[in-house]
XYZ file of C-alpha atoms in Angstrom:
151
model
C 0.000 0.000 0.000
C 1.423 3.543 -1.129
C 2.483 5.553 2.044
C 0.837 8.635 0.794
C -2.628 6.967 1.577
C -1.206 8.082 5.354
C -1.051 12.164 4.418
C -4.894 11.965 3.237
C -7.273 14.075 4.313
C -9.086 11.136 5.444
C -6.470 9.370 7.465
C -4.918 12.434 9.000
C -9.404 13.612 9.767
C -9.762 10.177 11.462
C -6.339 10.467 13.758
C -7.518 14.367 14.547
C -10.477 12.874 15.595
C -9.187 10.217 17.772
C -7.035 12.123 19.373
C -10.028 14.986 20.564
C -12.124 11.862 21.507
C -9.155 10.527 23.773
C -9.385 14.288 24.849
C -12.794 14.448 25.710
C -13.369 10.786 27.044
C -10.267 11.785 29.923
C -11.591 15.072 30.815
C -15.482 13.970 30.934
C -15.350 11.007 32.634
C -14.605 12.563 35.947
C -18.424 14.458 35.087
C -20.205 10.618 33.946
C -20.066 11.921 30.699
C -18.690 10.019 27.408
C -17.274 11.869 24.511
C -20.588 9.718 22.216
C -23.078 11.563 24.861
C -22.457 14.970 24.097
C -24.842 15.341 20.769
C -27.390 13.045 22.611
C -27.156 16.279 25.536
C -26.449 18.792 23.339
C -30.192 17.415 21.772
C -32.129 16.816 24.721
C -30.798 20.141 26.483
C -31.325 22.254 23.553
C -34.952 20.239 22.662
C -33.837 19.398 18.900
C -34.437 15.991 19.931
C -36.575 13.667 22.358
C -37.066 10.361 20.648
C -34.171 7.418 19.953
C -34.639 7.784 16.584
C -34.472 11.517 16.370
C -31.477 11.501 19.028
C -30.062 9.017 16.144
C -30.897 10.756 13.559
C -29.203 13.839 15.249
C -25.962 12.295 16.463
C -25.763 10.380 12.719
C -25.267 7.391 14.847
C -27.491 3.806 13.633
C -30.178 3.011 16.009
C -28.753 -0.140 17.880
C -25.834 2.100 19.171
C -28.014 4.231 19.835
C -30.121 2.023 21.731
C -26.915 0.850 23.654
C -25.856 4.527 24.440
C -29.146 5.488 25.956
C -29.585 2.308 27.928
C -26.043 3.016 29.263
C -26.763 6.673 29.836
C -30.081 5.649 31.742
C -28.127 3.213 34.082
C -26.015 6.124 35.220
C -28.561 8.831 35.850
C -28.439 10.813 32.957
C -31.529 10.634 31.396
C -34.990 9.001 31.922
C -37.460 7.728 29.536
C -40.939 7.467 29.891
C -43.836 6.527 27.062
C -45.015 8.641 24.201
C -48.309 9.459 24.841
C -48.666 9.700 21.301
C -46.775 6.435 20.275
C -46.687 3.765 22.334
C -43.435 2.113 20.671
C -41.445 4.850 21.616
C -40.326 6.871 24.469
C -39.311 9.918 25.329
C -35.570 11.338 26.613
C -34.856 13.571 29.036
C -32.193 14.463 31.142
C -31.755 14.241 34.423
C -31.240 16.771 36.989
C -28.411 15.724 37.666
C -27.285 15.698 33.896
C -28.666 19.248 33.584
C -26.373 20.303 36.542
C -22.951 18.948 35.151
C -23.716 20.250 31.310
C -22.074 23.574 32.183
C -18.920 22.213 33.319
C -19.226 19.602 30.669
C -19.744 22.362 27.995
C -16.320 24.597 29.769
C -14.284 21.199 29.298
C -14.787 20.931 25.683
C -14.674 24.008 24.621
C -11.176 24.397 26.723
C -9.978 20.993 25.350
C -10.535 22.733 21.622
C -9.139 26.048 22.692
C -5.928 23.765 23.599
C -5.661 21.718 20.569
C -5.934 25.001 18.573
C -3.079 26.410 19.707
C -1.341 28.362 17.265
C -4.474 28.704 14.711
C -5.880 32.162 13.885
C -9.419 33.186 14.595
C -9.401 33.120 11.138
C -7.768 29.693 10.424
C -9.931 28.150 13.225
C -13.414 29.339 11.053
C -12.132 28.205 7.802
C -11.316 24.974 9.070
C -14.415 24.407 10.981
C -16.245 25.549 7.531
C -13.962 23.161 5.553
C -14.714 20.064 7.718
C -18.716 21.070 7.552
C -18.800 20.847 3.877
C -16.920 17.823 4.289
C -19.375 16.222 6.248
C -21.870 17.186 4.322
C -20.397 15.738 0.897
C -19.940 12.359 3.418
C -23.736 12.500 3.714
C -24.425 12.772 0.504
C -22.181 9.984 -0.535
C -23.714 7.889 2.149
C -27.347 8.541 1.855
C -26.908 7.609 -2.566
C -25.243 4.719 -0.954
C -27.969 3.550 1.246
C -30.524 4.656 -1.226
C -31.797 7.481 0.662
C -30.736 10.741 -1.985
């Protein structure tokens, strides 16, 4: 295999991205929070979401993880769930109290975790990259969704 495969955007995207999960996973786990949580919070606490497959839908995550995450997330008091009056196969999220309580902290973490990694990066730099990897993601939807069938 050719060694430039290694200086791809790709590759050197998915080792950026390890890295700020490794990040995030050592500086919220002292709050019960996982680095996979923080759309499902960001959701719930901002009402974007209430459902699994909304929260799914939201996080772009398949619906057995999903499943897995909220059953795990439920087991350590940071949500509930409770019927949908309206659909009785699903339920609805919501945090905790006790969730609601640690999001602040949770939210200084990150955002001092990326202010770290940054380091060095203009204000400038920082919003063009931020606008480069958003169109990047969305071109990776696209290509997913024709691949699924979904376009």
């Amino acid at each position: 295999m050719d060694e430039e495969v290694l200086k791809t955007p790709g590759h050197l995207i998915s080792i950026a991205a390890r890295a700020f999960t490794r990040l995030s996973e050592e500086r919220l786990g002292p709050l019960g929070f996982g680095a996979g949580h923080v759309p499902v919070l960001v959701a719930l606490e901002n009402g974007v979401a209430s459902t699994q497959r909304d929260l799914a839908k939201f996080a772009k995550v398949a619906q057995p993880p999903m499943a897995q995450m909220l059953a795990r997330m439920e087991r350590d008091g940071l949500i509930t769930r409770t019927p949908d009056p309206h659909d009785g196969r699903s339920s609805r999220v919501v945090l905790t109290q006790a969730a609601r309580e640690r999001l602040p902290q949770a939210s200084a973490t990150l955002f001092q975790g990326n202010r770290e990694a940054m380091a060095g990066f203009s204000n400038e730099e920082q919003q063009k990259l931020v606008e480069l990897l958003s169109r990047l993601i969305a071109n990776l939807d696209q290509l997913s969704d024709a691949e699924d069938g979904t376009d």
